[in-house]
Coordinates of C-alpha atoms in Angstrom, one line a residue:
Chain A
M621 CA -5.5 16.9 25.5
D622 CA -4.2 13.3 24.9
Q623 CA -5.7 11.1 21.5
A624 CA -8.8 10.4 23.3
E625 CA -10.2 13.6 24.1
L626 CA -9.0 14.8 21.2
V627 CA -11.3 12.3 19.1
A628 CA -13.9 13.1 21.4
A629 CA -13.5 16.3 20.2
A630 CA -12.9 16.0 16.7
A631 CA -16.3 13.9 16.5
A632 CA -18.0 16.2 17.8
G633 CA -16.7 18.6 14.5
D634 CA -14.1 20.5 16.3
S635 CA -11.4 20.3 13.0
R636 CA -9.2 21.7 15.0
A637 CA -8.4 18.9 17.2
F638 CA -9.2 16.5 13.9
E639 CA -6.1 18.2 12.3
E640 CA -3.8 17.9 15.6
L641 CA -4.6 13.4 15.1
V642 CA -3.5 13.4 12.1
R643 CA -0.6 15.4 12.9
A644 CA -0.1 13.3 15.4
T645 CA -0.2 10.1 13.4
Y646 CA 0.1 10.4 9.8
T647 CA 4.5 9.4 9.7
D648 CA 3.5 6.2 11.2
V649 CA 0.7 6.1 8.9
Y650 CA 2.3 5.9 6.2
A651 CA 5.4 4.4 7.1
L652 CA 2.6 0.6 6.7
A653 CA 1.2 2.3 4.1
Y654 CA 4.2 2.7 2.3
R655 CA 5.0 -0.7 3.9
L656 CA 1.9 -2.1 2.7
T657 CA 2.3 -0.6 -1.5
G658 CA 5.5 -1.0 -2.2
N659 CA 6.0 2.1 -3.2
E660 CA 6.0 6.1 -2.2
E661 CA 2.5 7.2 -4.9
D662 CA 0.7 4.4 -3.9
A663 CA 1.6 5.6 -0.4
R664 CA 0.2 8.9 -0.4
D665 CA -2.9 8.1 -2.3
V666 CA -4.1 4.8 0.3
V667 CA -2.8 7.4 3.5
Q668 CA -4.9 10.1 2.0
E669 CA -8.2 8.3 1.5
A670 CA -7.3 6.8 4.7
Y671 CA -7.4 9.4 6.8
L672 CA -10.7 11.3 4.1
R673 CA -12.2 8.1 5.8
A674 CA -11.3 8.2 9.2
Y675 CA -13.2 11.5 9.4
K676 CA -16.0 10.9 7.8
G677 CA -16.2 7.6 10.4
L678 CA -15.2 9.7 13.3
K679 CA -18.4 9.7 14.7
R680 CA -18.6 5.4 14.8
F681 CA -15.4 4.7 16.3
R682 CA -16.3 3.2 19.3
G683 CA -13.4 4.1 21.2
D684 CA -12.4 1.0 22.5
A685 CA -8.7 0.8 20.4
R686 CA -6.6 3.2 20.1
F687 CA -6.5 6.2 17.4
S688 CA -3.5 4.5 16.0
T689 CA -4.3 1.1 15.9
W690 CA -8.4 2.0 14.1
M691 CA -5.8 4.1 11.6
Y692 CA -4.2 1.0 11.4
R693 CA -7.0 -1.1 9.9
I694 CA -8.4 1.9 7.8
T695 CA -4.9 2.2 5.9
A696 CA -5.1 -2.0 5.8
N697 CA -8.4 -1.8 4.5
C698 CA -7.3 1.0 1.8
A699 CA -4.2 -0.4 0.7
S700 CA -6.8 -3.6 -0.4
T701 CA -8.7 -1.5 -2.3
A702 CA -6.1 -0.1 -4.1
M703 CA -4.0 -3.0 -5.1
T704 CA -7.1 -4.8 -5.9
K705 CA -8.2 -1.5 -8.2
G706 CA -5.7 -3.0 -10.6
K707 CA -2.8 0.0 -9.9
K708 CA 0.6 -1.3 -10.1
H709 CA 2.3 -3.6 -8.3
R710 CA 6.0 -4.6 -9.3
H711 CA 5.9 -8.0 -8.3
E712 CA 2.1 -8.7 -8.6
E713 CA 3.5 -11.6 -10.8
L714 CA 5.6 -13.1 -8.9
E715 CA 3.9 -17.2 -8.3
D716 CA 3.7 -18.0 -4.5
E717 CA 6.7 -20.4 -5.0
A718 CA 9.1 -18.9 -6.5
P719 CA 12.4 -19.7 -4.4
L720 CA 13.1 -16.4 -3.0
A721 CA 16.5 -17.6 -1.2
D722 CA 19.9 -16.3 -1.1
A723 CA 22.2 -19.0 -1.7
R724 CA 25.3 -16.8 -1.0
P725 CA 27.0 -17.0 2.1
E726 CA 28.9 -13.6 2.5
H727 CA 25.8 -12.0 2.6
D728 CA 24.2 -14.8 5.2
P729 CA 23.9 -11.4 7.7
E730 CA 23.3 -14.4 10.5
A731 CA 27.5 -15.1 9.9
A732 CA 27.7 -10.8 9.3
G733 CA 25.8 -10.7 13.4
D734 CA 24.6 -7.3 11.6
A735 CA 21.6 -6.3 13.3
E736 CA 21.6 -3.4 11.2
L737 CA 22.1 -5.0 7.6
L738 CA 19.1 -7.5 9.4
R739 CA 17.3 -5.0 8.8
A740 CA 17.8 -3.7 5.4
R741 CA 17.6 -7.5 4.3
L742 CA 13.9 -7.9 5.8
N743 CA 13.2 -4.8 4.4
A744 CA 14.5 -6.2 1.1
A745 CA 12.8 -9.3 1.2
L746 CA 9.6 -7.5 2.8
E747 CA 9.9 -5.7 -1.1
E748 CA 9.8 -9.0 -3.0
L749 CA 7.0 -10.3 -1.1
P750 CA 4.0 -10.4 -3.5
P751 CA 1.5 -8.0 -2.2
R752 CA -0.8 -10.1 -0.3
L753 CA 1.6 -12.4 1.4
R754 CA 3.2 -9.2 2.0
A755 CA 0.3 -7.4 3.9
V756 CA -0.7 -10.1 6.3
V757 CA 2.7 -10.5 7.5
V758 CA 3.4 -6.4 8.0
L759 CA 0.0 -6.1 10.1
R760 CA 0.3 -9.4 12.2
D761 CA 4.0 -9.1 13.1
M762 CA 5.2 -5.6 12.8
Y763 CA 1.7 -3.6 14.2
D764 CA 0.2 -6.6 16.0
L765 CA -3.1 -6.7 14.6
P766 CA -5.3 -9.6 15.7
H767 CA -5.7 -12.0 12.7
Q768 CA -9.8 -12.0 12.4
A769 CA -9.3 -8.2 12.4
I770 CA -7.1 -8.4 9.3
A771 CA -9.0 -10.4 7.5
D772 CA -12.1 -8.6 7.8
E773 CA -10.0 -5.3 6.9
L774 CA -8.4 -7.4 4.1
G775 CA -11.6 -9.0 2.5
I776 CA -10.8 -12.5 3.7
S777 CA -11.4 -15.4 5.4
E778 CA -9.4 -16.1 8.9
A779 CA -8.1 -19.2 7.5
A780 CA -6.9 -18.0 4.7
A781 CA -5.3 -15.1 6.6
K782 CA -3.5 -17.4 8.6
V783 CA -2.2 -19.8 5.6
R784 CA -0.8 -16.5 4.0
L785 CA 0.7 -15.8 7.4
H786 CA 2.2 -19.0 6.6
R787 CA 3.9 -18.5 4.1
A788 CA 5.0 -14.9 4.2
R789 CA 7.2 -16.1 7.3
R790 CA 8.7 -19.1 5.7
R791 CA 9.0 -16.8 2.5
L792 CA 11.1 -14.3 5.0
R793 CA 12.9 -16.9 7.0
E794 CA 14.6 -18.4 3.2
R795 CA 15.4 -15.9 2.6
L796 CA 17.0 -14.3 5.1
F797 CA 18.9 -17.3 6.9
P798 CA 19.6 -19.6 3.1
K799 CA 20.2 -22.9 4.2
S800 CA 23.9 -24.3 3.0
E801 CA 24.4 -27.1 1.3
E802 CA 24.2 -29.8 4.5
E803 CA 21.2 -28.1 5.7
S804 CA 19.7 -28.6 2.3
A805 CA 20.8 -32.4 2.5
H806 CA 19.5 -32.8 5.6
A807 CA 15.9 -31.5 4.2
V808 CA 16.1 -34.2 1.9
Chain B
M964 CA 7.8 -36.7 14.5
R965 CA 10.0 -36.0 11.3
C966 CA 12.0 -32.7 10.9
E967 CA 9.6 -31.8 7.4
D968 CA 6.7 -31.9 9.9
V969 CA 8.0 -29.7 12.2
S970 CA 9.3 -27.3 9.8
Q971 CA 5.6 -27.2 7.8
A972 CA 4.1 -26.5 12.0
L973 CA 7.2 -23.5 12.8
P974 CA 5.8 -20.7 10.9
E975 CA 2.6 -21.0 13.2
I976 CA 3.9 -21.8 16.5
V977 CA 6.6 -19.5 16.5
D978 CA 4.6 -16.6 17.7
G979 CA 2.6 -18.6 20.7
A980 CA -0.9 -18.2 18.8
A981 CA -0.6 -21.9 18.1
T982 CA 0.6 -24.0 20.9
A983 CA 3.0 -26.8 19.6
D984 CA 2.2 -30.9 21.0
L985 CA 4.0 -32.6 23.0
A986 CA 5.6 -34.3 20.3
L987 CA 7.1 -31.8 18.6
R988 CA 8.0 -29.9 21.6
R989 CA 10.5 -34.0 22.2
H990 CA 11.5 -33.6 19.1
V991 CA 12.8 -29.7 18.2
D992 CA 15.0 -30.1 21.8
S993 CA 16.2 -33.2 21.1
C994 CA 16.9 -31.9 17.4
L995 CA 19.4 -28.8 16.3
H996 CA 18.4 -28.4 13.1
C997 CA 14.7 -27.8 13.9
Q998 CA 15.7 -26.0 16.6
A999 CA 18.2 -23.1 15.1
E1000 CA 15.6 -23.2 12.4
L1001 CA 13.6 -21.6 15.7
A1002 CA 15.6 -19.6 16.1
Q1003 CA 15.7 -17.6 13.1
Y1004 CA 12.1 -17.8 13.4
R1005 CA 12.2 -16.4 17.0
K1006 CA 15.2 -13.6 14.9
L1007 CA 13.0 -13.0 12.2
L1008 CA 9.6 -11.9 14.5
R1009 CA 12.6 -10.0 16.6
T1010 CA 14.1 -8.3 13.9
M1011 CA 10.0 -7.7 12.1
H1012 CA 9.4 -5.6 15.8
Q1013 CA 12.5 -3.4 14.9
L1014 CA 11.3 -2.5 11.3
R1015 CA 8.3 -1.6 12.9
T1016 CA 10.7 1.7 15.0
E1017 CA 11.9 2.1 12.0
V1018 CA 10.9 6.1 10.6
L1019 CA 10.2 5.8 6.9
E1020 CA 10.0 10.1 6.2
P1021 CA 7.2 10.7 3.4
A1022 CA 7.9 13.3 1.3
P1023 CA 7.5 17.0 2.1
G1024 CA 3.4 18.3 1.3
L1025 CA 1.9 14.7 2.7
L1026 CA 0.6 16.6 6.3
A1027 CA -0.7 19.7 3.5
D1028 CA -2.5 16.9 1.3
I1029 CA -4.5 15.5 3.6
L1030 CA -5.1 18.7 5.9
A1031 CA -6.5 20.0 2.6
R1032 CA -8.9 16.7 1.4
V1033 CA -10.1 16.8 4.7
E1034 CA -10.7 20.7 5.1
E1035 CA -12.8 20.0 1.3
A1036 CA -14.6 17.0 3.0
G1037 CA -15.6 18.5 5.7
E1038 CA -16.6 21.9 3.4
R1039 CA -19.0 19.4 1.6
R1040 CA -20.4 18.2 4.6
A1041 CA -20.9 21.3 5.7
L1042 CA -22.6 22.5 2.6
K1043 CA -24.8 18.8 2.6
S1044 CA -26.5 20.0 5.8
L1045 CA -27.1 23.7 4.9
L1046 CA -28.9 22.6 1.8
T1047 CA -31.3 20.1 4.1
K1048 CA -31.9 22.8 6.5
R1049 CA -32.7 24.7 3.9
R1050 CA -34.6 21.9 2.1
V1051 CA -36.8 21.5 5.3
A1052 CA -37.2 25.7 5.7
Y1053 CA -38.5 25.5 2.1
A1054 CA -40.8 23.1 2.5
G1055 CA -42.7 24.3 5.9
A1056 CA -43.0 27.7 3.9
I1057 CA -44.3 25.6 1.1
A1058 CA -46.9 23.5 3.4
A1059 CA -47.5 27.4 4.5
T1060 CA -48.7 28.7 1.3
A1061 CA -50.4 25.5 0.1
A1062 CA -52.5 25.4 3.6
A1063 CA -53.3 29.6 3.6
G1064 CA -53.7 29.4 0.2
A1065 CA -57.1 26.4 0.8
A1066 CA -58.7 29.0 3.5
G1067 CA -58.6 31.8 0.8
A1068 CA -59.4 29.6 -2.5
V1069 CA -62.4 28.1 -0.8
G1070 CA -64.3 31.9 -0.1
R1071 CA -63.0 32.9 -3.7
L1072 CA -65.1 30.1 -5.4
P1073 CA -68.2 32.7 -6.5
H1074 CA -70.3 29.6 -7.1
E1075 CA -70.0 27.8 -4.0
T1076 CA -72.5 28.4 -1.2
G1077 CA -72.6 26.9 2.0
L1078 CA -73.8 23.8 0.8
E1079 CA -72.0 23.5 -2.6
Q1080 CA -69.0 23.8 0.3
S1081 CA -69.9 21.2 2.5
L1082 CA -70.3 18.4 -0.8
E1083 CA -67.5 20.0 -2.1
R1084 CA -65.3 19.0 0.8
E1085 CA -67.4 15.7 1.7
R1086 CA -66.3 14.7 -2.4
H1087 CA -62.7 15.4 -1.5
S1088 CA -63.0 13.5 1.4
R1089 CA -64.6 10.2 -0.7
L1090 CA -61.6 11.0 -3.7
G1091 CA -59.2 11.4 -0.5
D1092 CA -57.1 14.6 -2.1
A1093 CA -55.5 16.9 0.3
G1094 CA -59.0 19.2 0.1
P1095 CA -60.0 22.2 -2.2
A1096 CA -57.2 24.3 -2.5
R1097 CA -56.7 25.0 -6.1
D1098 CA -58.1 27.6 -8.4
L1099 CA -61.0 27.8 -10.0
C1100 CA -61.9 24.6 -11.7
P1101 CA -63.0 25.3 -15.8
G1102 CA -64.7 21.8 -15.2
D1103 CA -66.9 22.9 -12.4
R1104 CA -67.3 25.9 -14.3
R1105 CA -68.9 23.7 -17.7
A1106 CA -70.7 21.5 -15.4
G1107 CA -72.0 24.2 -12.7
P1108 CA -73.1 23.6 -9.6
D1109 CA -75.1 20.6 -9.6
R1110 CA -72.9 18.5 -12.0
A1111 CA -69.9 19.4 -8.2
Q1112 CA -69.5 15.2 -8.0
D1113 CA -68.7 14.5 -11.6
C1114 CA -65.2 16.3 -11.3
L1115 CA -63.0 14.2 -10.3
F1116 CA -59.8 16.1 -9.0
V1117 CA -57.6 13.0 -8.8
E1118 CA -53.9 14.6 -8.7
P1119 CA -53.3 15.3 -5.1
F1120 CA -50.8 18.4 -4.6
Q1121 CA -47.2 17.4 -5.3
Q1122 CA -43.8 19.1 -4.4
R1123 CA -41.1 18.0 -5.8
W1124 CA -37.4 18.1 -4.7
G1125 CA -35.8 19.6 -8.1
R1126 CA -31.6 17.9 -9.3
H1127 CA -30.0 21.0 -7.9
G1128 CA -32.0 20.9 -4.3
A1129 CA -34.9 23.7 -6.3
I1130 CA -38.5 23.7 -5.5
V1131 CA -40.2 22.0 -8.6
V1132 CA -44.0 22.3 -7.7
K1133 CA -45.7 19.9 -10.1
K1134 CA -49.7 20.1 -11.0
L1135 CA -51.2 20.5 -7.6
Y1136 CA -54.7 18.8 -9.5
Q1137 CA -56.1 18.2 -12.4
C1138 CA -59.4 18.2 -13.5
K1139 CA -60.6 15.0 -15.7
A1140 CA -63.5 16.9 -17.2
Y1141 CA -60.9 19.6 -18.2

């Protein structure tokens, strides 16, 4: 059975079909939850809650998107709810305008030309972002969700989602490609 | 256009979601600094997409936990559905019993002749209640058949669901004269 058939069977009450859907998607959903929450414990809670909501709302799934995309939206919503419930967030206290640029030239991945190092540094930079910025940039640039869907699931306006995306991209770029003194002088 | 203006606009136009105006494009075409910045944004987006394929392996037991929660929810839903069906069945049985009781009660009232039964039906019809489905009314018994119309049966038949699904039958009728 393909994913659409599994969804139809699960919506008709076939619990085995739903189990198959969970097996096929849970690692990917967990990865998203982890990226949104920034820690394993919260990610596990978010994933469980997301599948529970999916199970209860399966009949409302219209099938105009892939099941996995639908799960991403639910996961984003659950993560947003979890974050607003005042759970502990390691980086919530960071100010929006706090400088994140790493000025150490020996850590410049561009110079090293190492794609793996760049990914590792991007992961670290993502973890350092405030959760509300991280959520938008992950959902948009990693999972390709449209602005409106992101805004809906995070409970913000589309304009606010775009502003957050703009800030998040700037922060990440500054973190990954720190300016040399020469470039800083040029900017001034 | 200045580099600072371009720098402000680049995060929005790098993925093509917003279109760059002609002045901005001309500036980038002629400015190495802005070209470098644009290249960095493009590299950032490429790396973000690459991260998507990275597997973050969850700790063992997550799948079992998810399935257990879903199964639990499924059991609750099945139980709820079963209870709903039983409620409907109970309500049907209660209604049938009440109807049968109503038919029997009319015949059992010792003081009601055919005329009195007509008066009784008319009275209940006027009051808008469910009819003479009741035990023998003490008010009627005290006052006698000629006072029948003074006996007001004000409470209609009621049944309620208790908190745990049990049927609680409240008063069938309450006679004011009692």
